[in-house]
């Protein structure tokens, strides 16, 4: 006999090809450099600079971004082994900039017609991402029960996905997640998107992303 662990939680991690990383940089570098494209959202209770719902956000080259991430989305769909033909429809995309001291509070992307979230690690100071964290919302109850102190089964309040600059992660939009403060001088930059996966009998899973 043994102790079996179970959890429905998962995330996908893929790496954008170097060619497509350069295409994204070429398409987004000027947009990212211009502060007029970013604002601090008071309702977010954090100090990250974001292009989310900023009027100029639509001027970013989102078509090129979708083309560049498509191979990873295709790989994601193949690894998830769909039970039916599906469409993944992009809903919205935005850029976040984290200067020194900037952070983002625990939140999720649970909005209508969105069940998947994507984060592309455009620029960061470390070889491996230590600051994007999934929040384990079951942990407080587990710790309060005394089981965390009693047993050596690994558990923690947050989990950082293994991700490097140029990587992309996809995860269920309802996952609580956060970004810890940037303590370095290097500006972190991520590109995020909301997506909606839905059944589509006429769509082949070989072409999983539509505009």
Coordinates of C-alpha atoms in Angstrom, one line a residue:
X1 CA 0.0 0.0 0.0
X2 CA 1.1 3.6 -0.5
X3 CA -0.2 7.1 -0.1
X4 CA -1.8 8.2 -3.4
X5 CA -2.0 11.9 -4.2
X6 CA -4.7 13.4 -6.4
X7 CA -5.5 16.8 -7.8
X8 CA -7.3 18.1 -10.9
X9 CA -4.9 21.0 -11.2
X10 CA -2.6 21.4 -14.2
X11 CA -0.9 23.9 -16.4
X12 CA 0.7 23.6 -19.8
X13 CA 4.2 25.1 -20.5
X14 CA 5.7 25.5 -24.0
X15 CA 8.5 27.4 -25.5
X16 CA 8.0 29.9 -28.3
X17 CA 10.6 29.3 -31.1
X18 CA 13.5 31.8 -31.2
X19 CA 12.2 32.9 -34.6
X20 CA 8.8 33.7 -33.2
X21 CA 10.2 35.3 -30.1
X22 CA 12.0 37.7 -32.4
X23 CA 8.8 38.4 -34.3
X24 CA 7.0 39.2 -31.1
X25 CA 9.8 41.5 -30.0
X26 CA 9.8 43.3 -33.4
X27 CA 6.0 43.7 -33.2
X28 CA 5.7 44.7 -29.6
X29 CA 8.9 46.5 -28.6
X30 CA 7.7 50.0 -29.7
X31 CA 4.3 49.4 -28.1
X32 CA 5.9 48.4 -24.8
X33 CA 8.3 51.3 -24.7
X34 CA 5.5 53.9 -24.9
X35 CA 4.1 54.5 -21.4
X36 CA 0.9 56.1 -22.9
X37 CA -0.2 52.5 -23.7
X38 CA -0.2 51.6 -20.0
X39 CA -2.1 52.5 -16.8
X40 CA -2.3 51.5 -13.2
X41 CA -5.8 50.0 -12.6
X42 CA -7.0 51.2 -9.2
X43 CA -9.6 48.4 -9.0
X44 CA -6.8 45.8 -9.3
X45 CA -5.3 46.8 -5.9
X46 CA -1.8 46.6 -7.2
X47 CA 0.8 48.8 -8.9
X48 CA 1.5 46.9 -12.1
X49 CA 1.4 48.9 -15.4
X50 CA -1.1 47.2 -17.8
X51 CA -2.5 47.9 -21.3
X52 CA -5.7 46.0 -20.2
X53 CA -8.7 48.1 -21.3
X54 CA -6.4 51.0 -22.3
X55 CA -7.8 52.5 -25.6
X56 CA -4.4 52.1 -27.4
X57 CA -4.3 48.4 -26.5
X58 CA -6.0 47.6 -29.8
X59 CA -3.1 49.1 -31.7
X60 CA -0.8 46.3 -30.6
X61 CA -0.1 43.7 -33.2
X62 CA -2.3 40.9 -31.8
X63 CA -2.6 39.1 -35.1
X64 CA 1.2 38.5 -35.1
X65 CA 1.1 37.4 -31.5
X66 CA -1.6 34.8 -32.2
X67 CA 0.4 33.5 -35.2
X68 CA 3.5 33.1 -33.0
X69 CA 1.8 31.3 -30.2
X70 CA -0.2 29.0 -32.4
X71 CA 2.3 26.1 -32.4
X72 CA 2.2 26.0 -28.6
X73 CA -1.6 26.1 -28.6
X74 CA -1.6 23.2 -31.1
X75 CA 0.8 21.3 -28.9
X76 CA -1.4 22.1 -25.8
X77 CA -4.5 20.7 -27.5
X78 CA -2.7 17.5 -28.6
X79 CA -1.3 16.8 -25.1
X80 CA -4.8 17.5 -23.5
X81 CA -6.3 14.7 -25.8
X82 CA -9.6 16.4 -26.5
X83 CA -12.7 14.2 -26.3
X84 CA -14.4 16.1 -29.2
X85 CA -13.5 18.7 -31.8
X86 CA -12.9 22.0 -30.1
X87 CA -12.5 25.7 -31.0
X88 CA -10.2 27.9 -28.9
X89 CA -11.4 31.5 -29.4
X90 CA -9.1 34.3 -28.3
X91 CA -11.1 36.8 -26.3
X92 CA -8.6 39.6 -25.4
X93 CA -4.9 40.2 -24.9
X94 CA -2.9 42.7 -22.9
X95 CA 0.6 43.5 -21.8
X96 CA 1.8 43.9 -18.2
X97 CA 5.0 45.8 -17.1
X98 CA 6.5 45.2 -13.7
X99 CA 9.1 47.8 -12.7
X100 CA 11.0 47.7 -9.5
X101 CA 8.6 47.2 -6.6
X102 CA 5.6 46.4 -8.9
X103 CA 3.4 43.4 -8.1
X104 CA -0.1 42.0 -8.7
X105 CA -2.4 40.7 -6.1
X106 CA -4.1 37.3 -6.0
X107 CA -6.8 37.2 -8.7
X108 CA -8.3 35.0 -11.4
X109 CA -9.7 35.4 -14.9
X110 CA -13.1 34.1 -14.3
X111 CA -15.3 36.1 -16.6
X112 CA -18.0 35.1 -19.0
X113 CA -16.8 33.3 -22.1
X114 CA -13.4 32.7 -20.7
X115 CA -12.2 29.3 -19.3
X116 CA -8.5 29.4 -20.3
X117 CA -5.8 31.9 -19.5
X118 CA -2.4 32.4 -21.2
X119 CA 0.8 34.1 -20.1
X120 CA 3.8 34.7 -22.3
X121 CA 7.0 35.6 -20.5
X122 CA 8.4 38.3 -22.8
X123 CA 11.1 39.6 -20.5
X124 CA 12.4 38.8 -17.1
X125 CA 15.5 39.1 -15.0
X126 CA 15.9 35.4 -14.0
X127 CA 16.6 32.3 -16.0
X128 CA 13.6 30.7 -14.4
X129 CA 10.5 32.5 -13.3
X130 CA 10.2 32.7 -9.4
X131 CA 7.6 35.3 -9.2
X132 CA 4.5 34.2 -11.0
X133 CA 2.6 32.0 -8.5
X134 CA -0.5 29.9 -8.4
X135 CA -2.3 30.3 -5.1
X136 CA -3.4 27.1 -3.4
X137 CA -6.8 28.2 -2.0
X138 CA -7.2 24.9 -0.2
X139 CA -4.0 25.4 1.8
X140 CA -5.4 27.7 4.6
X141 CA -8.0 25.0 5.6
X142 CA -5.4 22.2 5.4
X143 CA -3.0 24.2 7.6
X144 CA -5.7 25.2 10.0
X145 CA -6.6 21.5 10.4
X146 CA -3.1 20.8 11.8
X147 CA -2.4 18.2 9.1
X148 CA 0.4 20.4 7.6
X149 CA 2.3 20.2 10.9
X150 CA 1.5 16.5 11.4
X151 CA 2.6 15.0 8.1
X152 CA 5.4 15.3 5.6
X153 CA 3.2 15.2 2.5
X154 CA 4.4 18.2 0.5
X155 CA 2.0 21.2 0.3
X156 CA 2.4 25.0 0.1
X157 CA 0.4 28.2 -0.1
X158 CA 1.8 29.0 -3.6
X159 CA 3.4 27.2 -6.5
X160 CA 5.6 28.8 -9.2
X161 CA 5.4 27.1 -12.6
X162 CA 8.6 26.2 -14.3
X163 CA 9.0 28.9 -16.9
X164 CA 11.8 30.8 -18.6
X165 CA 11.9 33.9 -20.8
X166 CA 10.3 32.9 -24.1
X167 CA 8.0 30.3 -22.4
X168 CA 4.2 30.4 -22.5
X169 CA 1.8 28.8 -20.0
X170 CA -1.8 28.0 -20.4
X171 CA -4.1 27.2 -17.4
X172 CA -7.7 27.2 -16.4
X173 CA -8.9 30.8 -16.0
X174 CA -10.4 30.2 -12.5
X175 CA -7.0 29.4 -11.0
X176 CA -6.1 32.1 -8.4
X177 CA -2.6 33.5 -9.2
X178 CA -0.4 36.4 -8.2
X179 CA 2.9 38.1 -9.1
X180 CA 5.3 38.8 -6.3
X181 CA 7.1 42.2 -6.1
X182 CA 9.9 42.9 -8.6
X183 CA 13.0 43.4 -6.5
X184 CA 15.4 43.9 -9.4
X185 CA 16.1 46.9 -11.7
X186 CA 15.2 44.9 -14.8
X187 CA 11.6 45.5 -16.0
X188 CA 9.5 42.3 -16.2
X189 CA 7.1 42.1 -19.2
X190 CA 4.4 39.6 -19.8
X191 CA 1.8 39.3 -22.5
X192 CA -1.5 37.7 -21.3
X193 CA -4.6 36.5 -23.1
X194 CA -8.0 35.1 -22.2
X195 CA -9.4 32.3 -24.3
X196 CA -12.6 30.3 -24.5
X197 CA -12.5 26.6 -25.5
X198 CA -15.9 25.3 -26.8
X199 CA -17.1 22.2 -28.7
X200 CA -17.2 22.5 -32.4
X201 CA -18.0 19.4 -34.4
X202 CA -16.8 21.0 -37.6
X203 CA -13.4 22.1 -36.4
X204 CA -10.4 19.8 -36.6
X205 CA -8.2 19.7 -33.4
X206 CA -5.2 20.2 -35.7
X207 CA -6.2 23.9 -36.0
X208 CA -7.2 24.8 -32.5
X209 CA -7.0 28.5 -32.5
X210 CA -9.3 30.8 -34.4
X211 CA -9.6 34.6 -34.5

